[in-house]
Every structure is written in structure tokens, then in C-alpha cells.
Short mmCIF file of C-alpha atoms and ligand atoms in Angstrom, two decimals:
data_model
loop_
_atom_site.label_atom_id
_atom_site.label_comp_id
_atom_site.label_asym_id
_atom_site.label_seq_id
_atom_site.Cartn_x
_atom_site.Cartn_y
_atom_site.Cartn_z
CA MET A 1470 0.00 0.00 0.00
CA ARG A 1471 1.23 3.47 -0.75
CA GLU A 1472 1.01 5.83 2.20
CA ASN A 1473 0.48 9.61 1.96
CA TYR A 1474 -0.29 8.93 -1.66
CA THR A 1475 -2.78 11.76 -2.00
CA LEU A 1476 -0.42 14.49 -0.76
CA PRO A 1477 1.14 16.61 -3.52
CA ARG A 1478 4.74 15.71 -4.32
CA LEU A 1479 7.40 18.17 -5.40
CA TYR A 1480 10.99 17.82 -6.54
CA ILE A 1481 13.46 20.30 -5.02
CA GLU A 1482 17.23 20.67 -5.29
CA ALA A 1483 17.93 21.38 -1.60
CA ASP A 1484 19.07 18.78 0.95
CA LEU A 1485 16.28 17.21 2.96
CA SER A 1486 16.41 16.30 6.66
CA ALA A 1487 14.06 16.52 9.66
CA GLY A 1488 13.45 20.06 10.88
CA GLU A 1489 15.04 21.70 7.83
CA ALA A 1490 13.42 24.90 6.48
CA VAL A 1491 13.20 24.93 2.69
CA THR A 1492 11.93 27.48 0.21
CA LEU A 1493 10.32 26.78 -3.13
CA ASP A 1494 10.95 28.59 -6.38
CA ARG A 1495 8.37 30.95 -7.84
CA ALA A 1496 6.84 28.42 -10.22
CA GLN A 1497 6.36 25.84 -7.49
CA ALA A 1498 4.92 28.43 -5.07
CA HIS A 1499 2.49 29.51 -7.76
CA TYR A 1500 1.54 25.89 -8.43
CA LEU A 1501 0.91 25.20 -4.73
CA ALA A 1502 -1.07 28.38 -4.09
CA THR A 1503 -3.12 28.77 -7.24
CA VAL A 1504 -3.31 25.40 -8.94
CA LEU A 1505 -3.47 23.10 -5.88
CA ARG A 1506 -5.01 25.80 -3.67
CA ARG A 1507 -2.97 24.80 -0.64
CA GLY A 1508 -2.47 27.07 2.38
CA ILE A 1509 -0.37 27.48 5.50
CA GLY A 1510 -0.37 24.31 7.62
CA ASP A 1511 -1.11 21.97 4.69
CA SER A 1512 1.20 19.01 4.14
CA LEU A 1513 2.98 17.79 1.03
CA ARG A 1514 5.87 15.52 0.10
CA LEU A 1515 9.34 16.51 -1.11
CA PHE A 1516 12.13 14.56 -2.83
CA ASN A 1517 15.50 15.57 -4.27
CA GLY A 1518 16.77 12.36 -5.86
CA ARG A 1519 19.24 11.74 -3.00
CA ASP A 1520 17.58 11.78 0.43
CA GLY A 1521 14.36 9.81 -0.12
CA GLU A 1522 10.91 11.36 0.31
CA TRP A 1523 9.92 13.61 3.21
CA LEU A 1524 6.69 15.05 4.60
CA ALA A 1525 6.68 18.82 4.93
CA ASP A 1526 4.25 21.51 6.15
CA ILE A 1527 3.70 24.87 4.54
CA THR A 1528 4.79 27.68 6.88
CA GLU A 1529 4.50 30.62 4.48
CA LEU A 1530 2.82 30.89 1.12
CA SER A 1531 2.19 33.58 -1.45
CA ARG A 1532 1.91 33.35 -5.22
CA LYS A 1533 5.59 34.19 -5.50
CA SER A 1534 7.26 32.29 -2.69
CA ALA A 1535 6.74 29.45 -0.27
CA SER A 1536 8.50 28.18 2.83
CA LEU A 1537 8.17 24.71 4.25
CA ARG A 1538 9.28 22.87 7.36
CA VAL A 1539 10.48 19.32 6.71
CA GLY A 1540 9.01 16.66 9.03
CA MET A 1541 9.48 12.88 8.89
CA GLN A 1542 10.99 10.84 6.10
CA SER A 1543 8.17 8.96 4.36
CA ARG A 1544 10.31 6.74 2.08
CA ALA A 1545 13.99 5.86 1.94
CA GLN A 1546 15.89 6.59 -1.28
CA ILE A 1547 15.91 3.89 -3.95
CA MET A 1548 17.33 4.19 -7.45
CA PRO A 1549 15.80 2.82 -10.65
CA PRO A 1550 17.47 0.02 -12.65
CA ASP A 1551 20.49 1.31 -14.55
CA ILE A 1552 18.94 1.61 -18.03
CA TRP A 1553 19.63 4.60 -20.29
CA LEU A 1554 17.71 5.73 -23.32
CA CYS A 1555 19.93 7.05 -26.12
CA PHE A 1556 17.73 8.54 -28.83
CA ALA A 1557 18.10 10.70 -31.89
CA PRO A 1558 16.15 13.96 -31.53
CA VAL A 1559 12.88 14.01 -33.43
CA ARG A 1560 10.18 16.70 -33.66
CA LYS A 1561 9.86 18.83 -30.51
CA ALA A 1562 6.51 17.54 -29.29
CA ARG A 1563 7.67 13.96 -29.80
CA ASN A 1564 10.88 14.58 -27.86
CA GLY A 1565 8.69 15.75 -24.97
CA PHE A 1566 6.52 12.67 -25.31
CA ILE A 1567 9.58 10.37 -25.32
CA ALA A 1568 11.00 12.10 -22.21
CA GLU A 1569 7.72 11.92 -20.29
CA LYS A 1570 7.13 8.25 -21.07
CA ALA A 1571 10.77 7.25 -20.48
CA ALA A 1572 10.52 8.83 -17.01
CA GLU A 1573 7.33 6.87 -16.34
CA LEU A 1574 8.94 3.66 -17.55
CA GLY A 1575 11.87 4.13 -15.18
CA ALA A 1576 14.77 5.17 -17.44
CA ALA A 1577 17.72 6.31 -15.32
CA ARG A 1578 19.21 8.63 -17.96
CA LEU A 1579 18.27 10.18 -21.30
CA GLN A 1580 21.04 10.74 -23.82
CA PRO A 1581 20.21 12.67 -27.02
CA VAL A 1582 22.39 11.44 -29.91
CA LEU A 1583 23.00 13.13 -33.26
CA THR A 1584 23.11 10.69 -36.18
CA ASP A 1585 23.54 11.40 -39.90
CA ARG A 1586 19.83 11.58 -40.66
CA VAL A 1587 18.69 13.72 -37.75
CA GLN A 1588 16.44 16.44 -39.15
CA PHE A 1589 15.77 18.38 -35.94
CA PRO A 1590 19.08 18.61 -34.04
CA LYS A 1591 17.89 21.33 -31.59
CA MET A 1592 16.69 19.59 -28.47
CA GLY A 1593 15.46 22.31 -26.09
CA LEU A 1594 17.19 20.57 -23.20
CA GLU A 1595 15.88 22.99 -20.58
CA LYS A 1596 12.24 22.32 -21.44
CA LEU A 1597 12.96 18.61 -21.60
CA GLY A 1598 14.49 18.77 -18.10
CA LEU A 1599 11.27 20.32 -16.75
CA THR A 1600 9.22 17.61 -18.46
CA LEU A 1601 11.35 14.98 -16.73
CA ILE A 1602 10.83 16.61 -13.33
CA GLU A 1603 7.05 16.83 -13.80
CA ALA A 1604 6.88 13.23 -14.95
CA ALA A 1605 9.01 12.06 -12.02
CA GLU A 1606 6.79 13.95 -9.54
CA GLN A 1607 3.77 12.23 -10.97
CA THR A 1608 5.14 8.69 -11.09
CA GLU A 1609 6.11 8.46 -7.39
CA ARG A 1610 9.71 7.70 -8.36
CA LEU A 1611 12.32 9.06 -5.94
CA ASP A 1612 14.76 10.35 -8.53
CA VAL A 1613 14.53 12.37 -11.74
CA PRO A 1614 16.07 10.80 -14.85
CA GLN A 1615 19.43 12.39 -15.68
CA LEU A 1616 19.54 14.35 -18.92
CA SER A 1617 22.88 14.43 -20.73
CA ASP A 1618 24.05 16.99 -23.27
CA THR A 1619 23.55 16.00 -26.89
CA VAL A 1620 26.52 14.10 -28.42
CA SER A 1621 27.30 12.72 -31.87
CA LEU A 1622 26.94 8.99 -32.41
CA ASN A 1623 30.66 8.74 -33.12
CA LYS A 1624 31.61 10.44 -29.85
CA LEU A 1625 29.11 8.32 -27.95
CA LEU A 1626 30.67 5.13 -29.30
CA ASP A 1627 34.28 6.36 -28.95
CA GLU A 1628 33.74 7.09 -25.26
CA TRP A 1629 31.43 4.19 -24.42
CA ASP A 1630 32.19 2.21 -21.26
CA SER A 1631 32.08 -1.31 -22.68
CA SER A 1632 30.76 -2.81 -19.44
CA ARG A 1633 27.39 -1.26 -20.38
CA ALA A 1634 25.45 -3.21 -23.02
CA LEU A 1635 24.19 -1.00 -25.87
CA ILE A 1636 20.94 -2.42 -27.25
CA PHE A 1637 20.61 -1.09 -30.78
CA ALA A 1638 17.08 -0.98 -32.24
CA ASP A 1639 17.92 -1.95 -35.81
CA GLU A 1640 15.03 -1.61 -38.25
CA ALA A 1641 16.92 -3.43 -41.03
CA GLY A 1642 15.03 -6.63 -40.21
CA ASP A 1643 17.82 -9.18 -39.79
CA ALA A 1644 18.58 -8.61 -36.08
CA LYS A 1645 17.56 -11.03 -33.32
CA PRO A 1646 14.05 -10.52 -31.90
CA ALA A 1647 14.35 -8.23 -28.87
CA LEU A 1648 12.94 -10.79 -26.42
CA ASP A 1649 15.59 -13.35 -27.44
CA ALA A 1650 18.45 -10.87 -27.02
CA LEU A 1651 17.41 -9.00 -23.86
CA PRO A 1652 18.18 -11.72 -21.27
CA ASN A 1653 21.84 -11.24 -22.26
CA CYS A 1654 21.66 -7.48 -21.67
CA PRO A 1655 21.02 -6.91 -17.94
CA ALA A 1656 21.90 -3.63 -16.18
CA PRO A 1657 23.98 -1.62 -16.74
CA ALA A 1658 22.49 -1.22 -20.19
CA ALA A 1659 21.35 1.40 -22.70
CA ILE A 1660 18.91 1.45 -25.59
CA LEU A 1661 19.68 3.24 -28.88
CA ILE A 1662 16.89 4.47 -31.17
CA GLY A 1663 17.41 6.18 -34.52
CA PRO A 1664 15.71 9.24 -36.05
CA GLU A 1665 12.72 9.28 -38.43
CA GLY A 1666 15.07 8.58 -41.34
CA GLY A 1667 16.68 5.60 -39.61
CA PHE A 1668 20.41 4.78 -39.46
CA THR A 1669 22.70 4.93 -42.51
CA ASP A 1670 24.50 1.79 -43.69
CA GLY A 1671 27.77 3.23 -42.39
CA GLU A 1672 26.31 3.83 -38.92
CA ARG A 1673 24.81 0.37 -38.86
CA GLU A 1674 28.18 -1.16 -39.78
CA ARG A 1675 30.01 0.81 -37.12
CA LEU A 1676 27.45 -0.15 -34.48
CA ARG A 1677 27.52 -3.81 -35.38
CA ALA A 1678 31.33 -3.86 -35.17
CA CYS A 1679 31.33 -2.76 -31.49
CA ASP A 1680 31.53 -5.72 -29.10
CA PHE A 1681 29.27 -3.99 -26.54
CA VAL A 1682 26.44 -3.53 -29.10
CA THR A 1683 23.52 -5.95 -29.42
CA PRO A 1684 21.29 -5.26 -32.46
CA VAL A 1685 17.63 -6.15 -31.87
CA SER A 1686 14.49 -6.24 -33.98
CA LEU A 1687 11.09 -5.02 -32.83
CA GLY A 1688 9.21 -7.03 -35.43
CA PRO A 1689 8.29 -6.74 -39.10
CA ARG A 1690 6.69 -3.29 -38.93
CA ILE A 1691 8.70 -0.04 -38.96
CA LEU A 1692 7.78 1.84 -35.79
CA ARG A 1693 8.07 5.56 -35.27
CA ALA A 1694 11.06 6.46 -33.12
CA ASP A 1695 8.91 7.23 -30.06
CA THR A 1696 7.01 3.94 -30.33
CA ALA A 1697 10.27 2.02 -30.76
CA ALA A 1698 11.82 3.73 -27.70
CA LEU A 1699 8.89 2.99 -25.44
CA SER A 1700 8.43 -0.58 -26.70
CA LEU A 1701 12.05 -1.47 -26.11
CA LEU A 1702 12.17 0.20 -22.68
CA THR A 1703 9.05 -1.74 -21.72
CA LEU A 1704 10.54 -5.04 -22.88
CA TRP A 1705 13.84 -4.35 -21.10
CA GLN A 1706 12.02 -3.49 -17.85
CA ALA A 1707 9.90 -6.63 -18.06
CA VAL A 1708 12.98 -8.85 -18.64
CA ASN A 1709 15.72 -7.14 -16.59
CA GLY A 1710 14.14 -4.28 -14.66
CA ASP A 1711 12.18 -3.73 -11.46
CA TRP A 1712 8.75 -4.90 -12.56
CA GLY A 1713 9.06 -8.41 -11.16
N1 LIG B 2856 12.95 5.50 -41.92
C1 LIG B 2856 13.44 4.29 -41.42
C2 LIG B 2856 12.75 3.92 -40.12
C3 LIG B 2856 13.18 4.68 -38.94
S1 LIG B 2856 12.19 4.34 -37.57
C4 LIG B 2856 13.17 3.19 -42.44
O1 LIG B 2856 12.21 3.30 -43.11
O2 LIG B 2856 13.94 2.24 -42.47
C5 LIG B 2856 13.09 5.13 -36.28
C6 LIG B 2856 13.91 4.22 -35.40
O3 LIG B 2856 13.05 3.35 -34.65
C7 LIG B 2856 14.84 3.28 -36.12
O4 LIG B 2856 16.06 3.88 -36.47
C8 LIG B 2856 15.04 2.16 -35.10
O5 LIG B 2856 15.99 2.50 -34.11
C9 LIG B 2856 13.66 2.08 -34.45
N2 LIG B 2856 12.80 1.07 -35.09
C10 LIG B 2856 11.65 1.27 -35.75
N3 LIG B 2856 11.08 0.12 -36.15
C11 LIG B 2856 11.91 -0.87 -35.70
C12 LIG B 2856 11.88 -2.30 -35.78
N4 LIG B 2856 10.90 -2.94 -36.39
N5 LIG B 2856 12.89 -2.98 -35.20
C13 LIG B 2856 13.90 -2.35 -34.58
N6 LIG B 2856 13.99 -0.99 -34.47
C14 LIG B 2856 13.00 -0.26 -35.02
#
């Protein structure tokens, strides 16, 4: 059973411990006062990705600022399985969709990757970071997925730590079915999804030549990048993640 489940939950950067006074930023104060219509004395929950989740009471509140007093810890910190999502940027709204759903599905890190056929290289990382925070608040997870700066596929592969399996969603059709390959790719692992235009032959060759790369197929239909990302994350979680 989840306790305190109905209390609002906010992510903050500050350290959390019993008795601590914390202040919220303007956007969060506004959200508490005008959207949630909370007032002085009301309780909520706070997490920062490090110290678990804590109950806190509102001690001051206006539309522009809020102060809280931290009470008891309600949950100890746990981290999600170590699965990253490396994905080529797509259209803006779809990047947001991928980030939100990846946070819900428990991805530990999002890594935007530029490949030859990327059509929309600008990611809007700041907006994406806010989407990840909102999604994390909503899912009850105790951390927010990390968001890395965009890198080229070549740099990603050059600097890859080969103890992490890279599961490459290869639409070419001759890769192993994902469910056959995934038992050999436990955490730490990462998923790689291409852009709308797919991977070039050169990229595919380079990927397949890396010993840490496992190419996988998601069936006979070509999926959109967002569908492929969420399908493969789901399968990985079901096989290797924390759903069991
Ligand atoms: N335009 C490309 C398809 C790109 S789909 C073409 O027609 O070939 C975008 C990305 O989703 C792909 O690069 C791949 O990573 C993933 N993807 C889509 N369908 C897939 C499938 N059936 N199997 C594995 N990966 C797939």
C-alpha cells in the first residue's frame, strides 16, 4: 500500500532532513497556491533524488514564494534500474513525449544522440528537463532521470564504457528478436533508437562492429522512433528491470 499517496509531491534541489526549512521557487509556489489551492499548515511531500521522500508543512505561502518545514521521512531513497535511453532527436513535441514516457517507464538517464539523418538537431534541453521533473513527480519515483548533453553517435561510441550493453534498435530486419536478445543485456544497459530517417548503412556497420552492441528487432513493422523507444524500454524493464 502506498502511504500519503494523496499528498502533492514536489521535486526540489535542496538537501532534505528533519526540521530543515526549505523554500520553493516561484513556479512551485504559484503551483501550490493557485493550482493546488494549498495554504499554511497543509502538508505535502518533497524529494530531491538523494535523500528519499519527506513530509513537509507549509509555513509561508504567497503566489511568489513558499517556505516549508520538513518533518518525517516517508520513504527511503531507492534508485531505478540502470537503463539509459539514447535517442536521436525528433520533432519537438515527440521529444517531450519520449521524455515523459521514459521517465514513467523508469529510465535512469536520457542521452540525445546526433546521427547522420537527424532532421531536428535542436533539443530544447531545458524544457525537456522540466518535463522529466514533472513526470518524475507524478510517477512516485524518488529520482529524476538524468539528462545528458547532446553528443554525436561517433563520440558516444568512442567514449562508451564497454561494461554497459548498448541495445541497438535496428530496423533493417535481420537482427535477433528483442525478447531473445534482452536476457543477455542486464543492467547496466542502454537502448539506442534512430531518427525518423533511420540509421545509414555506415552507422549500422560501425554499431555492429562494437563488441558492446547488441542489435535487436522489434518485429516486421517499422515503428516511429517514439514507439520504438517505449516498446524497447518496456521489454527491457519486463525482462531485466524492477517490474518483477
Ligand atoms: N525510416 C526508417 C525507419 C526509422 S524508424 C526506415 O524506413 O527504415 C526510427 C527508429 O526506430 C529506427 O532507427 C530504429 O531505431 C527504431 N525502429 C523502428 N522500427 C523498428 C523495428 N521494427 N525494429 C527495430 N527498431 C526499429
